[in-house]
CSV table of C-alpha atoms and ligand atoms in Angstrom, one decimal:
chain,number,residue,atom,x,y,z
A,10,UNK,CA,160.2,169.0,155.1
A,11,UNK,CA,163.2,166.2,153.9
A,12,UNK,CA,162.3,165.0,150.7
A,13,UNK,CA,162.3,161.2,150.5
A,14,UNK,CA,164.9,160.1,149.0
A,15,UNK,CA,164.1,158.2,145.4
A,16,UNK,CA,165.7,155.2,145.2
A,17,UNK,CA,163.5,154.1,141.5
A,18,UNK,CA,162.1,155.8,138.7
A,19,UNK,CA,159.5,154.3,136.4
A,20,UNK,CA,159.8,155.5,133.4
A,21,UNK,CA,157.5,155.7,130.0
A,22,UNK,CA,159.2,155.6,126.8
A,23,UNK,CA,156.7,157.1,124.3
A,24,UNK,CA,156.2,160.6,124.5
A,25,UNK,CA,158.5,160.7,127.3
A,26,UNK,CA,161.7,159.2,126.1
A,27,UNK,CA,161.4,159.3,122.8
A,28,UNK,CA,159.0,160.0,119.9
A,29,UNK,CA,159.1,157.6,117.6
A,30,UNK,CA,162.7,157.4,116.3
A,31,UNK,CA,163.8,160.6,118.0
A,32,UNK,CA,164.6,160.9,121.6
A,33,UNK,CA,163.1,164.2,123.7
A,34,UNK,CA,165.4,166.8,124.3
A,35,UNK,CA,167.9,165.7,126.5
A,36,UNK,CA,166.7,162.1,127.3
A,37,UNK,CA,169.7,160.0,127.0
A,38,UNK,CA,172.3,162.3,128.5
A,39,UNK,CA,169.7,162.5,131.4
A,40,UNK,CA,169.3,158.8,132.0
A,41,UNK,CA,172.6,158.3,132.3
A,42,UNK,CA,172.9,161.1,134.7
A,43,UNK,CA,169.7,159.5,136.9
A,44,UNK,CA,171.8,155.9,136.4
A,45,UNK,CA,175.4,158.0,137.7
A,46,UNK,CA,173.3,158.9,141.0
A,47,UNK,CA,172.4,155.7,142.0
A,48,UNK,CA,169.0,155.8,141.1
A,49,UNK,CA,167.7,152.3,139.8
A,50,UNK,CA,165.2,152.6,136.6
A,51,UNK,CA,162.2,150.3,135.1
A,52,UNK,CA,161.1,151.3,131.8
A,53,UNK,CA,157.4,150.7,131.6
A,54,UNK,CA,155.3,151.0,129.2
A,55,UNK,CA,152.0,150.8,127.1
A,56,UNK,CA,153.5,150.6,123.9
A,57,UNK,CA,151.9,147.3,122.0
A,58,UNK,CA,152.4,148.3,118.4
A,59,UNK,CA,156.0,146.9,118.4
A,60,UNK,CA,157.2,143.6,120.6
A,61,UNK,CA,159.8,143.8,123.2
A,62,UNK,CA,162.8,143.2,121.6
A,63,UNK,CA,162.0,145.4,118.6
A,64,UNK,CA,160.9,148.1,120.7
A,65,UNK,CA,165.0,147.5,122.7
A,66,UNK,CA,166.6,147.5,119.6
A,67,UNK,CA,165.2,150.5,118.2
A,68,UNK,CA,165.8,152.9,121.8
A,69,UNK,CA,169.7,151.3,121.6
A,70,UNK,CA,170.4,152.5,117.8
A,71,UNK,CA,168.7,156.0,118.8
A,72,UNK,CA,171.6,156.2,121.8
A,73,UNK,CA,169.8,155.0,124.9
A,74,UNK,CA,171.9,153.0,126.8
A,75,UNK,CA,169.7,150.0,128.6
A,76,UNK,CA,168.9,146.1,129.0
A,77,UNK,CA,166.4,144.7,127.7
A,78,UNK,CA,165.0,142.8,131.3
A,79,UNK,CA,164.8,146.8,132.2
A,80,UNK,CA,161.6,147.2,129.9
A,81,UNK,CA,158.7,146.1,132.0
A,82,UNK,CA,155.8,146.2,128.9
A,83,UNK,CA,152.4,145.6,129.3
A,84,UNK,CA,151.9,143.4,126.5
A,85,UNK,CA,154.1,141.1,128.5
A,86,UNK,CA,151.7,141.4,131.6
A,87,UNK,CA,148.9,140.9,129.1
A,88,UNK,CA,150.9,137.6,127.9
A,89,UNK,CA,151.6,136.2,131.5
A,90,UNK,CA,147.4,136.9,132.0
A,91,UNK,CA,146.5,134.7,128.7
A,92,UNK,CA,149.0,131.7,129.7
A,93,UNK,CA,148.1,131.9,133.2
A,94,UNK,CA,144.4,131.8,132.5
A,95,UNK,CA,144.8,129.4,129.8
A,96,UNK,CA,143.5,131.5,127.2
A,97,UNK,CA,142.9,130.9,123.1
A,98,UNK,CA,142.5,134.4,121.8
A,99,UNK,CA,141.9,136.1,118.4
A,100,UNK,CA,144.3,139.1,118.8
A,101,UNK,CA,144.0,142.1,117.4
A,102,UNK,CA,147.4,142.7,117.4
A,103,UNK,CA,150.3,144.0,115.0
A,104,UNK,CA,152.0,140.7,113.9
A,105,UNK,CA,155.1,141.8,115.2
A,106,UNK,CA,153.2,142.1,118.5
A,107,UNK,CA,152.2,138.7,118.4
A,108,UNK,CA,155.5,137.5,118.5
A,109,UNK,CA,155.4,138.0,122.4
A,110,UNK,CA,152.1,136.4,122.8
A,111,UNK,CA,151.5,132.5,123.4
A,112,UNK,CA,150.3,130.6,120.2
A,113,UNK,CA,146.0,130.4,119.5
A,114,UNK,CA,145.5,126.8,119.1
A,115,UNK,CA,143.7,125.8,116.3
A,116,UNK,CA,142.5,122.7,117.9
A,117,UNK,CA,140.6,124.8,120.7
A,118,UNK,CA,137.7,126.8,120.3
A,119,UNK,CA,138.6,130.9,120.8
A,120,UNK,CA,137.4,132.2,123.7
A,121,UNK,CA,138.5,135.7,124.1
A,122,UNK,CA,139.6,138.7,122.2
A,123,UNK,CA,143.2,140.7,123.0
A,124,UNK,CA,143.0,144.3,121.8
A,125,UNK,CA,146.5,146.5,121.6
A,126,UNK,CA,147.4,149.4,119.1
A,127,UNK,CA,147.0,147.5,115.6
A,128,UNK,CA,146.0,150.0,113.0
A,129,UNK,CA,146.3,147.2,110.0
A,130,UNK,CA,143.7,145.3,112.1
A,131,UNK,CA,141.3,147.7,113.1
A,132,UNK,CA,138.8,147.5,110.0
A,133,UNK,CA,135.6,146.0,109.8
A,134,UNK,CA,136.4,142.5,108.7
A,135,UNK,CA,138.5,141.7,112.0
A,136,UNK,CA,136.8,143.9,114.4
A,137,UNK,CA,133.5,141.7,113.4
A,138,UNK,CA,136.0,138.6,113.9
A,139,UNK,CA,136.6,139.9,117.3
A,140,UNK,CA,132.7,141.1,118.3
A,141,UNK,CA,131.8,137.4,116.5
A,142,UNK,CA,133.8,135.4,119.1
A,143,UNK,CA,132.6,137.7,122.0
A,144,UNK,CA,129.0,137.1,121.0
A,145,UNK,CA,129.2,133.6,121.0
A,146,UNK,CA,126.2,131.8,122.9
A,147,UNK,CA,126.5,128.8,125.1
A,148,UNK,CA,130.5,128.9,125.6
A,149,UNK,CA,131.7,126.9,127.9
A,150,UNK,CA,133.6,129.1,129.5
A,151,UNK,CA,132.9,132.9,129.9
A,152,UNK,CA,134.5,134.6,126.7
A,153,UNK,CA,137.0,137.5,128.1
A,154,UNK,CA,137.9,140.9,126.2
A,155,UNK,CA,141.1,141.6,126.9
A,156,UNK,CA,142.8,145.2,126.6
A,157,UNK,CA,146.1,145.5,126.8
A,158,UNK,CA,145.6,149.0,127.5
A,159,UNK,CA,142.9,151.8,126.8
A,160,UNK,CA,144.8,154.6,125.4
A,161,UNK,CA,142.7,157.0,124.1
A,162,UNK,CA,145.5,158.6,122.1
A,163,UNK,CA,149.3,158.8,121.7
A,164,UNK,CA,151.8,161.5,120.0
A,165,UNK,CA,153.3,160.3,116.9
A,166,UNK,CA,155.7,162.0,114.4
A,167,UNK,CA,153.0,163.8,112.4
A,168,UNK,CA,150.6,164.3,115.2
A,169,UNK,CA,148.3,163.3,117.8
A,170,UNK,CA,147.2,159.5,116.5
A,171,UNK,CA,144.1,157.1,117.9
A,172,UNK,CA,145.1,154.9,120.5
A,173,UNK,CA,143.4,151.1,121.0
A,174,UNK,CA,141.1,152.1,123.5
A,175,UNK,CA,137.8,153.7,121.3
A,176,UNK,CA,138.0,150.2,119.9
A,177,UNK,CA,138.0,148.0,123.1
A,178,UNK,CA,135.1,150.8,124.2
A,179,UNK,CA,133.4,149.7,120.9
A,180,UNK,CA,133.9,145.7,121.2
A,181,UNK,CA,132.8,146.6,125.0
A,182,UNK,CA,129.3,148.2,123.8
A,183,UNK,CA,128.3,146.1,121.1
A,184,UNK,CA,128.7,142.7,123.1
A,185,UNK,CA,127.9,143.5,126.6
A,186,UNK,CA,131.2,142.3,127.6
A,187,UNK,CA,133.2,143.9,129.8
A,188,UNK,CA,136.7,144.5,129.4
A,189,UNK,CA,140.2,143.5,131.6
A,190,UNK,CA,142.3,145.8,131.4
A,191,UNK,CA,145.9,145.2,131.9
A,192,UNK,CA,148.4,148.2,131.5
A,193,UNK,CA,148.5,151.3,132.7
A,194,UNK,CA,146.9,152.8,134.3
A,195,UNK,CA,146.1,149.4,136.3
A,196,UNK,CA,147.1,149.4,140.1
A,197,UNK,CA,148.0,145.7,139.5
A,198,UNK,CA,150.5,146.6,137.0
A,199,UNK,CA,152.1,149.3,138.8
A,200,UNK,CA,152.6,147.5,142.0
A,201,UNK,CA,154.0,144.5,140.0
A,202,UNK,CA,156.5,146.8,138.5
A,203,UNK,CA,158.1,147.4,142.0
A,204,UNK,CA,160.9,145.6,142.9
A,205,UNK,CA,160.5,143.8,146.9
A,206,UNK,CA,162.7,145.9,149.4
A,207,UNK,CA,161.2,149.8,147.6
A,208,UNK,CA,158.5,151.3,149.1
A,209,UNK,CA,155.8,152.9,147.1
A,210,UNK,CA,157.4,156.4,148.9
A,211,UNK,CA,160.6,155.7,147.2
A,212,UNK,CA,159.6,155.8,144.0
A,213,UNK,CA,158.6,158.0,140.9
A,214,UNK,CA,156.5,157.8,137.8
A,215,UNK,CA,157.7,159.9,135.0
A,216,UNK,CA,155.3,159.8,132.1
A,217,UNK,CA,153.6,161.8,129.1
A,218,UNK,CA,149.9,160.9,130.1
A,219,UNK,CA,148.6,162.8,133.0
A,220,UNK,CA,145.7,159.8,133.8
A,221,UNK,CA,147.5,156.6,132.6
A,222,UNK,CA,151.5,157.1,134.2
A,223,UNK,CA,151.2,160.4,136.6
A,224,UNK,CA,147.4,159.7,138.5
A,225,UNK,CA,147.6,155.5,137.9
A,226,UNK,CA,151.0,155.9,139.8
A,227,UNK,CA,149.6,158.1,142.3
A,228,UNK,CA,146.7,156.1,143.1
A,229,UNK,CA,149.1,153.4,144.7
A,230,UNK,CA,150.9,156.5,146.8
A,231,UNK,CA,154.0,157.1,144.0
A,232,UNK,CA,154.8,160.4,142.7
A,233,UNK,CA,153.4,161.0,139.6
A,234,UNK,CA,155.4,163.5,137.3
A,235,UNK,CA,154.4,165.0,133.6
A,236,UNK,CA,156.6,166.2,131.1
A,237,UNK,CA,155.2,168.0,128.3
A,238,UNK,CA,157.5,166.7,125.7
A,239,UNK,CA,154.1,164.1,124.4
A,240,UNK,CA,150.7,164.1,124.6
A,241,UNK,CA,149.7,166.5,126.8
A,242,UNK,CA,149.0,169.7,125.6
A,243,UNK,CA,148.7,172.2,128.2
A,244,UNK,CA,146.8,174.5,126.0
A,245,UNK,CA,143.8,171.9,126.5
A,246,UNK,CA,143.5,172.7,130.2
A,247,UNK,CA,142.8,176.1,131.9
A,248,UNK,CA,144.2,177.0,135.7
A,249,UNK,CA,141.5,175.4,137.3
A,250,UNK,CA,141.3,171.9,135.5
A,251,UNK,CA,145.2,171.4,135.2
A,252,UNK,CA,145.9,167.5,136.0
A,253,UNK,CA,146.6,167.0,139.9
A,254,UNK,CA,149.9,165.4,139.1
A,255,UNK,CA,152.5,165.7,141.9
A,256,UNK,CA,154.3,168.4,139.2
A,257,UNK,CA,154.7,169.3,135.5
A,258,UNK,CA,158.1,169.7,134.3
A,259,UNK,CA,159.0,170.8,130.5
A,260,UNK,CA,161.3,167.7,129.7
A,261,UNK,CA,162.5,164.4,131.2
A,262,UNK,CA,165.6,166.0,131.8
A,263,UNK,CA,164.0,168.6,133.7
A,264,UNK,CA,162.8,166.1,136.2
A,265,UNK,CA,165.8,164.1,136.6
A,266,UNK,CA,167.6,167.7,137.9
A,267,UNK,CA,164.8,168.0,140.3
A,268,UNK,CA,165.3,164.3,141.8
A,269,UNK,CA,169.1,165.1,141.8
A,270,UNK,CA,168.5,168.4,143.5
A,271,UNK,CA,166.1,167.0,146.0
A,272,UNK,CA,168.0,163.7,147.2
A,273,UNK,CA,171.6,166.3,147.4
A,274,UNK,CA,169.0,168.8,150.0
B,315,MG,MG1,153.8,157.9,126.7
């Protein structure tokens, strides 16, 4: 059967690209390669710890060679859904996070809660801020929780670390509210991520977390591939529970030779 030939990649960063200050075996020599054969690239990513441009300047001093309009975050689609529903949060949110997010008005009474990885918030005092506001009777409008993404965990230097998403389960269980979530693995967000004139068919996700990049992306009828270079730990899963991801490759680099090989067949 002719494979399709993949005209963009999405791409995570963390896990996949790079762990924190230290790319993956391979990565940047392989991103330029992917770039070489014409393949476009998107960079998208869960990451809400660090805003946009710090999270750019820190993948150009560790040698990866991008723009920073190429990083398609989802505490930027999180941002666009607080403006656009003319929200007043109380975030809880790194402060260097909050630099990407639209201003709470004082003047306005709060009226929802934005969750993102924010280990100097998560502590009582704020988390009861957070359930406080949620709890709130007779609001005029419906109070929202917002999660910018429900990451269960993530790979950091010295380990496997908690992601946001026990706490947005726990803000969720204590108030009876519901959560919206916004990154991946959100269909909404993946299909925004795609430039007009590519086809679903056309492109790849290449990510770290079998359920939030490979089987989000593969919901909407992408490829979803895993490299083993973050989270996932293949010694968690036996032969018979192994994620149904379209394949499992060691490294990024890995997978970029297997798109070049497949478009040159
Ligand atoms: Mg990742």
């Amino acid at each position: 059967m002719a494979h399709q030939r993949i005209k963009l990649a999405l791409i995570d960063l963390s896990g996949t690209l790079h762990v924190d200050d230290q790319p993956t075996e391979g990565a940047v020599e392989a991103l330029k390669r992917l770039r070489q054969h014409g393949v476009q690239v998107k960079f998208v990513t869960n990451t809400t710890k660090e805003s946009v441009g710090s999270l750019f300047e820190r993948l150009r001093k560790i040698g990866f060679d991008l723009q920073r309009n190429e990083i398609y975050g989802s505490l930027g689609a999180a941002a666009e859904y607080v403006k656009k529903n003319n929200l007043n949060p109380y975030y809880l949110l790194t402060n260097d996070a909050r630099t990407d997010m639209p201003d709470t008005d004082p003047e306005r009474p709060l009226d929802s809660v934005v969750v993102g990885l924010a280990p100097d918030r998560f502590c009582y005092e704020h988390l009861n801020e957070a359930f406080r506001v949620l709890h709130q009777k007779g609001a005029k409008q419906k109070v929202q929780l917002v999660a910018v993404h429900e990451g269960r965990y993530y790979k950091a230097k010295d380990g496997i670390a908690l992601g946001p998403g026990c706490f947005v389960k726990g803000l969720e269980y204590s108030t009876g509210v519901p959560a919206v979530c916004i990154g991946k693995p959100n269909e909404y967000f993946f299909r925004s991520a795609l430039p007009d004139g590519i086809s679903v068919e056309e492109c790849v996700m290449i990510g770290d977390d079998p359920n939030d990049d490979c089987l989000g992306a593969m919901r909407i009828g992408m490829k979803g591939y895993l490299v083993e270079t973050g989270k996932y730990q293949p010694e968690m899963y036996s032969e018979e529970n192994r994620p149904a991801v379209s394949d499992i490759f060691a490294t990024f680099s890995d997978v970029v030779q297997h798109i070049i090989s497949c478009s040159d067949q």
